[in-house]
């Protein structure tokens, strides 16, 4: 492939992800209006996926309803938003939704947990099995373990699927 072709494909991917973000933002704006909640929509592209965040100046108390217990409502809203994008584009979306900074905080906590588990596995020479996690949580842990220079794998069946950090 030529550099021009690769650049064009990169631009196409970026514009496709930006389009996903715009469709998701429109869908979420409608949802906020229906629920009579205040929130601003922030769109970005992180790696190979569109990222949309709902943030609020008035504090995140109202938005916590959209996060739910341990992010359960957030997960459901992310799936609904992905379906809305799919309906418009015909393509499966890997869009990531964050509300009131929940995922950002969770990512920090999980990165710390993964780093500690990697250190423990390395010093003990034994595998460290973590508690069951959602696919998002496992992905964050796998990335952090890889960054620490170790390997990890998922085992078990949903919803009890967990990460094992290997020495």
mmCIF file of C-alpha atoms in Angstrom:
data_model
loop_
_atom_site.group_PDB
_atom_site.id
_atom_site.type_symbol
_atom_site.label_atom_id
_atom_site.label_comp_id
_atom_site.label_asym_id
_atom_site.label_seq_id
_atom_site.Cartn_x
_atom_site.Cartn_y
_atom_site.Cartn_z
ATOM 1 C CA UNK A 1 0.000 0.000 0.000
ATOM 2 C CA UNK A 2 1.182 3.514 -0.670
ATOM 3 C CA UNK A 3 1.449 6.175 2.011
ATOM 4 C CA UNK A 4 -1.376 8.063 0.290
ATOM 5 C CA UNK A 5 -3.666 5.012 0.433
ATOM 6 C CA UNK A 6 -2.828 4.401 4.118
ATOM 7 C CA UNK A 7 -3.453 8.070 4.922
ATOM 8 C CA UNK A 8 -6.787 7.957 3.096
ATOM 9 C CA UNK A 9 -7.823 4.822 5.019
ATOM 10 C CA UNK A 10 -6.827 6.486 8.296
ATOM 11 C CA UNK A 11 -8.884 9.547 7.378
ATOM 12 C CA UNK A 12 -11.845 7.334 6.397
ATOM 13 C CA UNK A 13 -11.664 5.508 9.730
ATOM 14 C CA UNK A 14 -11.438 8.789 11.634
ATOM 15 C CA UNK A 15 -14.408 10.287 9.797
ATOM 16 C CA UNK A 16 -16.403 7.054 10.356
ATOM 17 C CA UNK A 17 -15.660 7.183 14.087
ATOM 18 C CA UNK A 18 -16.527 10.883 14.210
ATOM 19 C CA UNK A 19 -19.826 10.072 12.473
ATOM 20 C CA UNK A 20 -20.500 7.369 15.088
ATOM 21 C CA UNK A 21 -19.821 9.929 17.813
ATOM 22 C CA UNK A 22 -22.230 12.433 16.263
ATOM 23 C CA UNK A 23 -25.007 9.852 15.892
ATOM 24 C CA UNK A 24 -24.453 8.741 19.497
ATOM 25 C CA UNK A 25 -24.449 12.350 20.732
ATOM 26 C CA UNK A 26 -27.768 13.042 18.982
ATOM 27 C CA UNK A 27 -29.275 9.883 20.463
ATOM 28 C CA UNK A 28 -28.033 10.735 23.963
ATOM 29 C CA UNK A 29 -29.219 14.363 23.708
ATOM 30 C CA UNK A 30 -32.708 13.020 23.005
ATOM 31 C CA UNK A 31 -32.429 10.667 25.951
ATOM 32 C CA UNK A 32 -31.363 13.487 28.285
ATOM 33 C CA UNK A 33 -34.301 15.607 27.065
ATOM 34 C CA UNK A 34 -36.782 12.781 27.678
ATOM 35 C CA UNK A 35 -35.344 12.139 31.158
ATOM 36 C CA UNK A 36 -35.240 15.904 31.837
ATOM 37 C CA UNK A 37 -31.581 15.704 32.874
ATOM 38 C CA UNK A 38 -28.925 18.339 32.322
ATOM 39 C CA UNK A 39 -25.702 17.243 30.728
ATOM 40 C CA UNK A 40 -23.197 18.182 28.067
ATOM 41 C CA UNK A 41 -22.004 15.718 25.468
ATOM 42 C CA UNK A 42 -18.285 15.439 24.750
ATOM 43 C CA UNK A 43 -17.118 13.435 21.716
ATOM 44 C CA UNK A 44 -13.648 12.089 20.997
ATOM 45 C CA UNK A 45 -11.884 9.288 19.176
ATOM 46 C CA UNK A 46 -9.727 7.056 21.384
ATOM 47 C CA UNK A 47 -7.628 4.613 19.439
ATOM 48 C CA UNK A 48 -9.956 2.633 17.213
ATOM 49 C CA UNK A 49 -13.282 3.620 18.768
ATOM 50 C CA UNK A 50 -15.536 6.604 19.220
ATOM 51 C CA UNK A 51 -15.773 7.837 22.805
ATOM 52 C CA UNK A 52 -18.739 9.845 24.057
ATOM 53 C CA UNK A 53 -19.054 11.315 27.542
ATOM 54 C CA UNK A 54 -21.972 12.936 29.324
ATOM 55 C CA UNK A 55 -20.792 15.520 31.823
ATOM 56 C CA UNK A 56 -22.645 18.008 33.989
ATOM 57 C CA UNK A 57 -21.752 21.371 35.504
ATOM 58 C CA UNK A 58 -24.421 20.965 38.173
ATOM 59 C CA UNK A 59 -22.566 18.056 39.694
ATOM 60 C CA UNK A 60 -23.093 14.472 38.721
ATOM 61 C CA UNK A 61 -25.873 13.714 41.216
ATOM 62 C CA UNK A 62 -28.570 13.650 38.500
ATOM 63 C CA UNK A 63 -26.336 11.762 36.119
ATOM 64 C CA UNK A 64 -25.713 9.034 38.725
ATOM 65 C CA UNK A 65 -29.167 7.706 37.776
ATOM 66 C CA UNK A 66 -27.723 6.997 34.337
ATOM 67 C CA UNK A 67 -24.696 5.219 35.823
ATOM 68 C CA UNK A 68 -26.615 2.956 38.189
ATOM 69 C CA UNK A 69 -25.199 0.519 40.702
ATOM 70 C CA UNK A 70 -21.626 -0.315 39.696
ATOM 71 C CA UNK A 71 -22.247 0.984 36.172
ATOM 72 C CA UNK A 72 -25.079 -1.400 35.276
ATOM 73 C CA UNK A 73 -27.300 1.314 33.766
ATOM 74 C CA UNK A 74 -24.282 2.812 31.987
ATOM 75 C CA UNK A 75 -23.559 -0.570 30.353
ATOM 76 C CA UNK A 76 -27.173 -0.825 29.164
ATOM 77 C CA UNK A 77 -27.148 2.744 27.808
ATOM 78 C CA UNK A 78 -23.891 2.032 25.996
ATOM 79 C CA UNK A 79 -25.494 -0.971 24.283
ATOM 80 C CA UNK A 80 -28.595 1.049 23.347
ATOM 81 C CA UNK A 81 -26.378 3.811 21.961
ATOM 82 C CA UNK A 82 -24.362 1.275 19.957
ATOM 83 C CA UNK A 83 -27.639 -0.078 18.545
ATOM 84 C CA UNK A 84 -28.724 3.443 17.576
ATOM 85 C CA UNK A 85 -25.411 3.925 15.745
ATOM 86 C CA UNK A 86 -25.781 0.524 14.062
ATOM 87 C CA UNK A 87 -29.300 1.412 12.914
ATOM 88 C CA UNK A 88 -27.993 4.580 11.247
ATOM 89 C CA UNK A 89 -24.750 3.256 9.757
ATOM 90 C CA UNK A 90 -25.384 -0.459 9.256
ATOM 91 C CA UNK A 91 -22.016 -1.129 10.916
ATOM 92 C CA UNK A 92 -21.393 -2.629 14.348
ATOM 93 C CA UNK A 93 -20.095 0.039 16.710
ATOM 94 C CA UNK A 94 -17.471 -0.336 19.454
ATOM 95 C CA UNK A 95 -18.358 3.079 20.862
ATOM 96 C CA UNK A 96 -17.408 3.702 24.492
ATOM 97 C CA UNK A 97 -19.777 5.698 26.697
ATOM 98 C CA UNK A 98 -18.805 7.414 29.942
ATOM 99 C CA UNK A 99 -21.179 9.245 32.257
ATOM 100 C CA UNK A 100 -20.089 11.654 35.004
ATOM 101 C CA UNK A 101 -16.518 10.333 34.779
ATOM 102 C CA UNK A 102 -17.515 6.863 36.063
ATOM 103 C CA UNK A 103 -15.456 4.909 33.518
ATOM 104 C CA UNK A 104 -12.462 7.247 33.847
ATOM 105 C CA UNK A 105 -12.376 6.683 37.627
ATOM 106 C CA UNK A 106 -12.936 2.949 37.164
ATOM 107 C CA UNK A 107 -10.067 2.811 34.635
ATOM 108 C CA UNK A 108 -7.702 4.423 37.188
ATOM 109 C CA UNK A 109 -8.742 1.979 39.937
ATOM 110 C CA UNK A 110 -8.378 -1.029 37.635
ATOM 111 C CA UNK A 111 -4.991 0.092 36.340
ATOM 112 C CA UNK A 112 -3.763 0.330 39.936
ATOM 113 C CA UNK A 113 -5.229 -3.099 40.755
ATOM 114 C CA UNK A 114 -3.615 -4.644 37.662
ATOM 115 C CA UNK A 115 -0.232 -3.094 38.431
ATOM 116 C CA UNK A 116 -0.359 -4.456 41.985
ATOM 117 C CA UNK A 117 -1.393 -7.910 40.723
ATOM 118 C CA UNK A 118 1.463 -7.849 38.173
ATOM 119 C CA UNK A 119 3.959 -6.964 40.913
ATOM 120 C CA UNK A 120 2.581 -9.754 43.123
ATOM 121 C CA UNK A 121 2.751 -12.320 40.289
ATOM 122 C CA UNK A 122 6.284 -11.294 39.431
ATOM 123 C CA UNK A 123 7.568 -11.385 43.015
ATOM 124 C CA UNK A 124 5.803 -14.635 43.996
ATOM 125 C CA UNK A 125 6.251 -16.420 40.679
ATOM 126 C CA UNK A 126 2.613 -17.554 40.925
ATOM 127 C CA UNK A 127 -0.464 -16.609 38.914
ATOM 128 C CA UNK A 128 -2.792 -14.056 40.505
ATOM 129 C CA UNK A 129 -6.524 -14.540 39.902
ATOM 130 C CA UNK A 130 -8.683 -11.416 40.150
ATOM 131 C CA UNK A 131 -12.408 -11.182 40.914
ATOM 132 C CA UNK A 132 -14.968 -11.518 38.085
ATOM 133 C CA UNK A 133 -15.200 -8.431 35.872
ATOM 134 C CA UNK A 134 -17.136 -6.975 32.970
ATOM 135 C CA UNK A 135 -15.562 -7.018 29.492
ATOM 136 C CA UNK A 136 -14.619 -3.311 29.846
ATOM 137 C CA UNK A 137 -12.919 -3.963 33.184
ATOM 138 C CA UNK A 138 -11.031 -6.998 31.873
ATOM 139 C CA UNK A 139 -9.787 -5.038 28.858
ATOM 140 C CA UNK A 140 -8.386 -2.300 31.116
ATOM 141 C CA UNK A 141 -6.657 -4.904 33.309
ATOM 142 C CA UNK A 142 -5.195 -6.784 30.324
ATOM 143 C CA UNK A 143 -3.810 -3.516 28.904
ATOM 144 C CA UNK A 144 -2.260 -2.517 32.251
ATOM 145 C CA UNK A 145 -0.691 -5.961 32.772
ATOM 146 C CA UNK A 146 0.759 -5.850 29.266
ATOM 147 C CA UNK A 147 2.169 -2.368 29.986
ATOM 148 C CA UNK A 148 3.818 -3.849 33.105
ATOM 149 C CA UNK A 149 5.548 -6.403 30.871
ATOM 150 C CA UNK A 150 3.561 -9.486 31.903
ATOM 151 C CA UNK A 151 0.858 -11.645 30.348
ATOM 152 C CA UNK A 152 -2.722 -12.181 31.434
ATOM 153 C CA UNK A 153 -5.664 -14.214 30.250
ATOM 154 C CA UNK A 154 -9.378 -14.382 30.925
ATOM 155 C CA UNK A 155 -10.967 -17.545 32.234
ATOM 156 C CA UNK A 156 -14.436 -18.691 33.189
ATOM 157 C CA UNK A 157 -17.858 -17.957 31.769
ATOM 158 C CA UNK A 158 -19.837 -14.718 31.964
ATOM 159 C CA UNK A 159 -20.764 -13.277 34.415
ATOM 160 C CA UNK A 160 -18.008 -14.994 36.439
ATOM 161 C CA UNK A 161 -15.273 -14.386 33.836
ATOM 162 C CA UNK A 162 -12.088 -13.096 35.457
ATOM 163 C CA UNK A 163 -8.501 -12.136 34.665
ATOM 164 C CA UNK A 164 -5.523 -14.248 35.685
ATOM 165 C CA UNK A 165 -2.180 -12.428 35.757
ATOM 166 C CA UNK A 166 0.662 -14.766 34.813
ATOM 167 C CA UNK A 167 4.209 -14.455 36.219
#
